[in-house]
Coordinates of C-alpha atoms in Angstrom, one line a residue:
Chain A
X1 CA 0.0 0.0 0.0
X2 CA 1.4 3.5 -1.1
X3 CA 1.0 6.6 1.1
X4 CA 1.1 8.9 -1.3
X5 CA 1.4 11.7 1.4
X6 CA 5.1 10.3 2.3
X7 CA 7.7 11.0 -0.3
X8 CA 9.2 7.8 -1.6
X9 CA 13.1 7.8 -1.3
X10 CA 15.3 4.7 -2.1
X11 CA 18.5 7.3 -2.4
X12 CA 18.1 6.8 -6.3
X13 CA 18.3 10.0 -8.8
X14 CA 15.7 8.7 -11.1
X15 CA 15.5 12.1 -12.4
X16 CA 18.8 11.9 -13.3
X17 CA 18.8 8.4 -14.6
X18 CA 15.6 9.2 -17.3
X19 CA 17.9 12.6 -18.0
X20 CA 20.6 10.3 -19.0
X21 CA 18.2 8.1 -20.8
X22 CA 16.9 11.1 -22.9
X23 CA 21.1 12.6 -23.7
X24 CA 22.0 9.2 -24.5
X25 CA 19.0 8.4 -26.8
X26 CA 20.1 12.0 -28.7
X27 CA 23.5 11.1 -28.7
X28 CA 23.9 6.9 -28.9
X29 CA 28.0 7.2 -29.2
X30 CA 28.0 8.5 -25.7
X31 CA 25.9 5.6 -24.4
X32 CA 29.6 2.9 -25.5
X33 CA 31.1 2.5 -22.2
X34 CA 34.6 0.2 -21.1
X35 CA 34.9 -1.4 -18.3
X36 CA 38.0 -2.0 -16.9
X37 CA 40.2 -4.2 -14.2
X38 CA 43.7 -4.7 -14.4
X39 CA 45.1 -8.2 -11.9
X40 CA 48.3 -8.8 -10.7
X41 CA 49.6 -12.5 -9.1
X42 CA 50.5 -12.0 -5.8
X43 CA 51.7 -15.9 -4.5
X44 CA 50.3 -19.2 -5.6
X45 CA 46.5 -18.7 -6.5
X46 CA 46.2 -15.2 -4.4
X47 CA 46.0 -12.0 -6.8
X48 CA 45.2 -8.7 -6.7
X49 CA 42.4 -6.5 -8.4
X50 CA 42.4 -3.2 -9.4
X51 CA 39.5 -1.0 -10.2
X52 CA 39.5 2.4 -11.0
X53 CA 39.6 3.8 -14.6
X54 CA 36.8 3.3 -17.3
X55 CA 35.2 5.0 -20.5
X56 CA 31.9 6.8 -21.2
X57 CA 29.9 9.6 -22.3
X58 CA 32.6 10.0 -24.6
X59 CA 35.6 10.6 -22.9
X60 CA 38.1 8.8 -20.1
X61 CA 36.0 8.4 -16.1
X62 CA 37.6 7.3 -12.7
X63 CA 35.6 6.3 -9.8
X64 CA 36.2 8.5 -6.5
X65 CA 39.1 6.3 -5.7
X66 CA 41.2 2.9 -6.5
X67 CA 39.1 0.0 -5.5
X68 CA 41.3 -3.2 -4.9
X69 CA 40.5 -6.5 -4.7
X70 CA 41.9 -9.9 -3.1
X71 CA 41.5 -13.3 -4.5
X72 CA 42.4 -16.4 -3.1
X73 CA 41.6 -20.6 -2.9
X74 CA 40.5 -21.5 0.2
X75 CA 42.3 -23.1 2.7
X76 CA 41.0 -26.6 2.1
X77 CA 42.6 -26.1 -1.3
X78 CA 46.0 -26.0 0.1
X79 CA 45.6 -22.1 -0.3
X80 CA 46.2 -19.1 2.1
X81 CA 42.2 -18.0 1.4
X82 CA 43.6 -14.2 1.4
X83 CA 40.2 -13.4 -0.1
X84 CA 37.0 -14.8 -2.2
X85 CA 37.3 -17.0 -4.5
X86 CA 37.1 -16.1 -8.0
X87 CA 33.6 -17.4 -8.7
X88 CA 32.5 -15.8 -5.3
X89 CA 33.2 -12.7 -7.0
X90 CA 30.7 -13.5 -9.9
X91 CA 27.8 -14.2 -7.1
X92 CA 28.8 -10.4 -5.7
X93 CA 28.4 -9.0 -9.4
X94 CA 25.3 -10.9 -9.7
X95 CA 23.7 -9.8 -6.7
X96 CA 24.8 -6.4 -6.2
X97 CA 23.4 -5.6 -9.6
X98 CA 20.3 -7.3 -9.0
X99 CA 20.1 -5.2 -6.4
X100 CA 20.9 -1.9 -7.1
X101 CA 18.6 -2.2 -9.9
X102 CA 15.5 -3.7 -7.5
X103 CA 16.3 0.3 -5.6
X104 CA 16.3 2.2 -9.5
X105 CA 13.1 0.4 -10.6
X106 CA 11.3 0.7 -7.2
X107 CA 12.1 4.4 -7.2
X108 CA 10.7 4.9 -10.7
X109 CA 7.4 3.2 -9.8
X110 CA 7.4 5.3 -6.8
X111 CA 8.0 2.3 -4.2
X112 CA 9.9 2.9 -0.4
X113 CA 12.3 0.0 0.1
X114 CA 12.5 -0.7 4.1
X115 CA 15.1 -3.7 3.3
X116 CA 16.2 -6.0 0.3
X117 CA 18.6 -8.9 1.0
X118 CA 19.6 -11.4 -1.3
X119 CA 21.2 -14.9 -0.7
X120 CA 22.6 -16.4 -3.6
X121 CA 23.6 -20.4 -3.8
X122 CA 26.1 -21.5 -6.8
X123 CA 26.1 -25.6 -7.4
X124 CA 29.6 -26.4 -9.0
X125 CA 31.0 -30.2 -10.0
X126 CA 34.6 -29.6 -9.1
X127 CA 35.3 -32.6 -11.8
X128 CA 35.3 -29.7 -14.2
X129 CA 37.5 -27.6 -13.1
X130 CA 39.9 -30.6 -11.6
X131 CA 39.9 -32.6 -15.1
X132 CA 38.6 -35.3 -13.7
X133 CA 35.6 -35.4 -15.9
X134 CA 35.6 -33.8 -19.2
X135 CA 31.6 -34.0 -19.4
X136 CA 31.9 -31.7 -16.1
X137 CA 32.0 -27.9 -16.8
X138 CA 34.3 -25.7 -15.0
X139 CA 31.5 -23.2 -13.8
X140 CA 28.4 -23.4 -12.4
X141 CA 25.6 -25.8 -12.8
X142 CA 23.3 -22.9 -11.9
X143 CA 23.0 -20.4 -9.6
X144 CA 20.0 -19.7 -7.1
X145 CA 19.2 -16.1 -6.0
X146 CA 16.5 -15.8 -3.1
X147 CA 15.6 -12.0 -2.5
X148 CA 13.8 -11.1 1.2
X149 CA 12.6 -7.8 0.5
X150 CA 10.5 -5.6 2.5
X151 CA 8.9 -2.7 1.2
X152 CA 5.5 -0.4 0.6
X153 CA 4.0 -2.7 -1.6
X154 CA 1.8 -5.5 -2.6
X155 CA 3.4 -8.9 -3.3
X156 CA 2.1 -8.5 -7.2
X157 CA 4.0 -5.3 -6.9
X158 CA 7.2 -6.8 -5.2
X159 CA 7.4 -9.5 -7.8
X160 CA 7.3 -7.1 -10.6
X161 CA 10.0 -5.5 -9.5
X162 CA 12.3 -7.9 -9.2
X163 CA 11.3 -9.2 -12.4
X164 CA 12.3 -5.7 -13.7
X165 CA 15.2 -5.5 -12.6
X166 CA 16.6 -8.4 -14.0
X167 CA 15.1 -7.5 -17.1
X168 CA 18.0 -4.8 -17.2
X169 CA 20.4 -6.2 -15.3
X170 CA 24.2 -6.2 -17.0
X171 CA 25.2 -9.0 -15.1
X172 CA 21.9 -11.2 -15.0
X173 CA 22.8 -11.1 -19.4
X174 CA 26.2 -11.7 -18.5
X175 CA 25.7 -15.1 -16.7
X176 CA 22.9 -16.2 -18.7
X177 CA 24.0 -15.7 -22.1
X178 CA 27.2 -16.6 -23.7
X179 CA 30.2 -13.6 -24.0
X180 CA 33.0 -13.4 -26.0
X181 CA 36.3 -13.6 -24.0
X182 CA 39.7 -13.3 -26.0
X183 CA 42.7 -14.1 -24.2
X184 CA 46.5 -12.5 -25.3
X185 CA 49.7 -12.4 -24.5
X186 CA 51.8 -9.3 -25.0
Chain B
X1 CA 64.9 -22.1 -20.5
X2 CA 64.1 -24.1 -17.6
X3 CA 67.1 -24.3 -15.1
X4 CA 66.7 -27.4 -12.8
X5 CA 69.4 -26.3 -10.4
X6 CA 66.7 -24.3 -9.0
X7 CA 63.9 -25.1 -7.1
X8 CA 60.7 -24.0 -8.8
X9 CA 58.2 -22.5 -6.3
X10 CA 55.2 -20.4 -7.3
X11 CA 52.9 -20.5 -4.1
X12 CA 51.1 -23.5 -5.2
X13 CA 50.9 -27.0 -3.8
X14 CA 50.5 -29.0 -6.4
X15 CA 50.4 -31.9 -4.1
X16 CA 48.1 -31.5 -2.3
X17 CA 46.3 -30.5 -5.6
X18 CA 47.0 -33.4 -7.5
X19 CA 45.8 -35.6 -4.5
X20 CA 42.9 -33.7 -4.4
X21 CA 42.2 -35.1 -8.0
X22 CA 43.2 -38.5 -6.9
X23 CA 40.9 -38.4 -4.0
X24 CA 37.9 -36.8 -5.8
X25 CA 38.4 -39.5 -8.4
X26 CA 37.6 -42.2 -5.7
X27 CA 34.7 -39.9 -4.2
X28 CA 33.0 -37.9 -6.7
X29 CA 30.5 -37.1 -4.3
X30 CA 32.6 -34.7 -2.3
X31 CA 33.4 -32.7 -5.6
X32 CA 30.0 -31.3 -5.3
X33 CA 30.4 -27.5 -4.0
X34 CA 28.3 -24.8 -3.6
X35 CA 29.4 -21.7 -3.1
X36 CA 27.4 -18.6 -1.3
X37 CA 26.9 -15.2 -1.4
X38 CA 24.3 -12.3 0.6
X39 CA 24.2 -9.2 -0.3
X40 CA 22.1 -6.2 1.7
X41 CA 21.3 -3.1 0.1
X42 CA 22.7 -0.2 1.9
X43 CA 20.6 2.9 -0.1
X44 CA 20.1 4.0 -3.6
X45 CA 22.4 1.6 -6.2
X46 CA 25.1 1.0 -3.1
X47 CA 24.9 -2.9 -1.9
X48 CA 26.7 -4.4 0.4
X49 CA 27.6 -8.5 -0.2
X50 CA 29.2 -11.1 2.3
X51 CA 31.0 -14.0 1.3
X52 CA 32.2 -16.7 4.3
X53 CA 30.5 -19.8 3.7
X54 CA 30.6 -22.9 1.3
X55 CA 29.6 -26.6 1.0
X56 CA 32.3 -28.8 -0.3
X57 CA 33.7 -32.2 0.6
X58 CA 30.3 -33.2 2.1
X59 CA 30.6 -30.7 4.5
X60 CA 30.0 -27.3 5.4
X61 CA 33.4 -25.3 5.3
X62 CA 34.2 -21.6 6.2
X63 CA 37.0 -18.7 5.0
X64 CA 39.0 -17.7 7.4
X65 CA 37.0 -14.5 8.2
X66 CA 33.9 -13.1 6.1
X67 CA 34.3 -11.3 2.9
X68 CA 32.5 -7.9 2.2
X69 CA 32.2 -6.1 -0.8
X70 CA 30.4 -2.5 -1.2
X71 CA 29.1 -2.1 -5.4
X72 CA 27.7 0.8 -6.2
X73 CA 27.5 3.0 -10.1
X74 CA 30.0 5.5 -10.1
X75 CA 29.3 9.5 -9.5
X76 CA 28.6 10.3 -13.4
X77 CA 25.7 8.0 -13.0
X78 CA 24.4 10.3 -10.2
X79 CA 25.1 7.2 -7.4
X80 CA 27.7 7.8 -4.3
X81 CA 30.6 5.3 -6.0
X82 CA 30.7 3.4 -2.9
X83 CA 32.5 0.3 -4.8
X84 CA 32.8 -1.2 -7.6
X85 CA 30.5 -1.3 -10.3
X86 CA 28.8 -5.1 -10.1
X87 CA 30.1 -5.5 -13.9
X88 CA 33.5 -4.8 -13.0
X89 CA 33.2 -7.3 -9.9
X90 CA 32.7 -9.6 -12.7
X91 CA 36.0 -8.7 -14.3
X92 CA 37.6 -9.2 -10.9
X93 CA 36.3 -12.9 -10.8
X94 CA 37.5 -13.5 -14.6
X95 CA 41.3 -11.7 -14.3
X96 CA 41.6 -13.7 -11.0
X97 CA 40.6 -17.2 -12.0
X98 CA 42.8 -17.0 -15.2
X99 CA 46.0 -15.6 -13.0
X100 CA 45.5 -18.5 -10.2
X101 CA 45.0 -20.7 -12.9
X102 CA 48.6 -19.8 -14.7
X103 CA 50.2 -20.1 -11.2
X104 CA 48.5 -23.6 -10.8
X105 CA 49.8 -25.1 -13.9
X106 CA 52.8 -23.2 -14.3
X107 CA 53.5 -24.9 -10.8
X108 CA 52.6 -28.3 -12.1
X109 CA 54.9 -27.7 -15.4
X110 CA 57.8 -27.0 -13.1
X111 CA 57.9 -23.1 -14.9
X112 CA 59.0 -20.3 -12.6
X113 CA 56.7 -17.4 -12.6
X114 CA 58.5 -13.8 -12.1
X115 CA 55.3 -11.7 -12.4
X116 CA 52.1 -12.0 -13.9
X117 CA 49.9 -9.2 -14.7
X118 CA 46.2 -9.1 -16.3
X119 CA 44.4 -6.3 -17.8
X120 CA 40.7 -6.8 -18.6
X121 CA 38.6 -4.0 -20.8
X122 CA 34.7 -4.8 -21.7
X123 CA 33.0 -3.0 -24.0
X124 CA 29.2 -2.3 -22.8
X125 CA 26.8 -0.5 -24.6
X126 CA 24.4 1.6 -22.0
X127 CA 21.3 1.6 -24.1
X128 CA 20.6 -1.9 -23.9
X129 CA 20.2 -1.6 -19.4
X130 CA 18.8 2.1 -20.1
X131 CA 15.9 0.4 -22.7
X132 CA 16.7 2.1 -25.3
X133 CA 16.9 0.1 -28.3
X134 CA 15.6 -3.4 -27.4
X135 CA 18.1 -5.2 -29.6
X136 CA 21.3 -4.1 -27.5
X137 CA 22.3 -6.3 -24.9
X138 CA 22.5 -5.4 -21.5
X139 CA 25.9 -7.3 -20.3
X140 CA 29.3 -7.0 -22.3
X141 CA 29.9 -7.1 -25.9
X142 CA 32.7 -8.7 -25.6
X143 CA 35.8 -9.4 -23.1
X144 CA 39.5 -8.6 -23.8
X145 CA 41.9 -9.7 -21.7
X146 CA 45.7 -9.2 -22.2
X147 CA 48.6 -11.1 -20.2
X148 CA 52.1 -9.7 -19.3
X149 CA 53.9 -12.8 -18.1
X150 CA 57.6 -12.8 -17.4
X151 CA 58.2 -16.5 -16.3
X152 CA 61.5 -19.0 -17.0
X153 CA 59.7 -20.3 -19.6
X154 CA 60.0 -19.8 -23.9
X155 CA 57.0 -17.8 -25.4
X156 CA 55.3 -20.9 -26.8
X157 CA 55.5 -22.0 -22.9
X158 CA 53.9 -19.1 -21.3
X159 CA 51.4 -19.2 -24.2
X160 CA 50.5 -23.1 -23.5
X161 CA 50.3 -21.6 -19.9
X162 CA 47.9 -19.2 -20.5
X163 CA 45.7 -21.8 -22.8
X164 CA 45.3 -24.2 -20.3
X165 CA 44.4 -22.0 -17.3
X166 CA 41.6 -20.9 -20.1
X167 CA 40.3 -24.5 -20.4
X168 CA 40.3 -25.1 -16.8
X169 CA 39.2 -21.8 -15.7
X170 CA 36.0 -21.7 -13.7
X171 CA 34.9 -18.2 -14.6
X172 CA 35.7 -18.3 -17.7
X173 CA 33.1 -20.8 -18.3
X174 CA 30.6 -19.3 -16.5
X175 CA 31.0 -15.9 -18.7
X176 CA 31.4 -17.6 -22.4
X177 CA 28.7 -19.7 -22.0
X178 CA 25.0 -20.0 -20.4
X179 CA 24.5 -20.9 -17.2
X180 CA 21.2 -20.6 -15.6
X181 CA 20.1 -18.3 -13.2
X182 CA 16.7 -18.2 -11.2
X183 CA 15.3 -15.5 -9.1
X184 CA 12.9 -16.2 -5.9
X185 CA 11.4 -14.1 -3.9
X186 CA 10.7 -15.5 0.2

């Protein structure tokens, strides 16, 4: 149920979102972004992430600051677990643009979020990944995302949202369709 | 060139890898993981994720301590740039699975590693998550990831390296091809 006399705010600038919409529409070029990470081996499997730089609206962007990132194996692989695991940091993708994008839709439809919480579960044969079985794969044999969310609205309403959001979501496509990845050496 | 004198030691125990196989060979049961992720939204696009606990060897198993993550879209998208954009988590996931992977088998191959360095770019076009034009997707266009390896090894080594850490590489499976995601709400 919406009270219309409360003003709805999830801390998204929709306003600012459909202005980008419309500039982007006008000018398409603008809208062809890069992403960017750079990784550097640290010891046996533990490596670390950099993210900072990336490209849009035309010209070279940086986030406030560097963000870095450990990855590691787990100790039970014989590893020093210095930080997630590489496919952990898929789920974190996954779910924090799930998310983020359950807040930008529910804003647009003019919907207070009291809480959203997602648990995400990843099935994965390590057969794959160890060669022990080549009809294995390496990743995931599917991945389960359970959102707990608690907001002014109806269940109807709830459901649509969600279903919105991963409509749009960048790494919802990512996961569920196939990407090109090309691999070099310099 | 390989020089045998000296003791190759990239971090990894192969070992204990390699009787991991052997062991998982005799118990494929235990080879079934799952790995786990929450993530709470904290306001407007910024989410906060957790990453601590697994299932593997027919048992639950634990990190060391719990991972947390912060994702948010950056400032030009009007957002706070709390973290990481969730695509570029998904870079972190790819550069770091390849890089453990080349430590891994450079291990088992007895090649020394010096350093090993990954930079990732993905090209995204913005009006397939701001709806613009219906036929662009949402996620990447395409992946490019270039290697600077310096490593006691020939070129055709490194590159053999770098091929086989592709075709064992978790993440890189789950991003070239389909994997299935579905979305619940409790």
């Amino acid at each position: 149920m919406k009270m219309s006399a409360i003003k709805v705010d999830n801390g998204v600038n929709v306003e600012a979102l459909l202005g980008a919409r419309e500039a982007l529409t006008a000018a398409p070029e603008a809208a062809a972004f890069k992403w960017r990470a750079t990784c550097s081996w640290v010891n046996g499997t533990h490596s670390r992430s950099s993210v900072e730089k990336f490209y849009g609206l035309g010209a070279e962007q940086s986030h406030k600051t560097e963000f870095n990132y450990d990855a590691d194996h787990p100790a039970i692989f014989a590893s020093e677990d210095k930080g997630a695991t590489p496919v952990e940091y898929v789920l974190v993708g996954l779910a924090s643009c799930l998310t983020a994008g359950i807040a930008a839709v529910a804003q647009n439809r003019q919907i207070q979020l009291r809480s959203v919480k997602a648990t995400l579960e990843a099935g994965m044969d390590l057969q794959g990944i160890l060669g022990i079985d080549s009809d294995v794969r390496n990743g995931f044999d599917g991945i389960k995302v359970t959102f707990d969310i608690d907001a002014d609205a109806t269940q109807d309403e709830i459901a649509a949202l969600v279903a919105q959001s991963q409509k749009r979501s960048a790494v919802f496509d990512i996961v569920t369709n196939p990407t090109n990845v090309s691999v070099e050496i310099r």
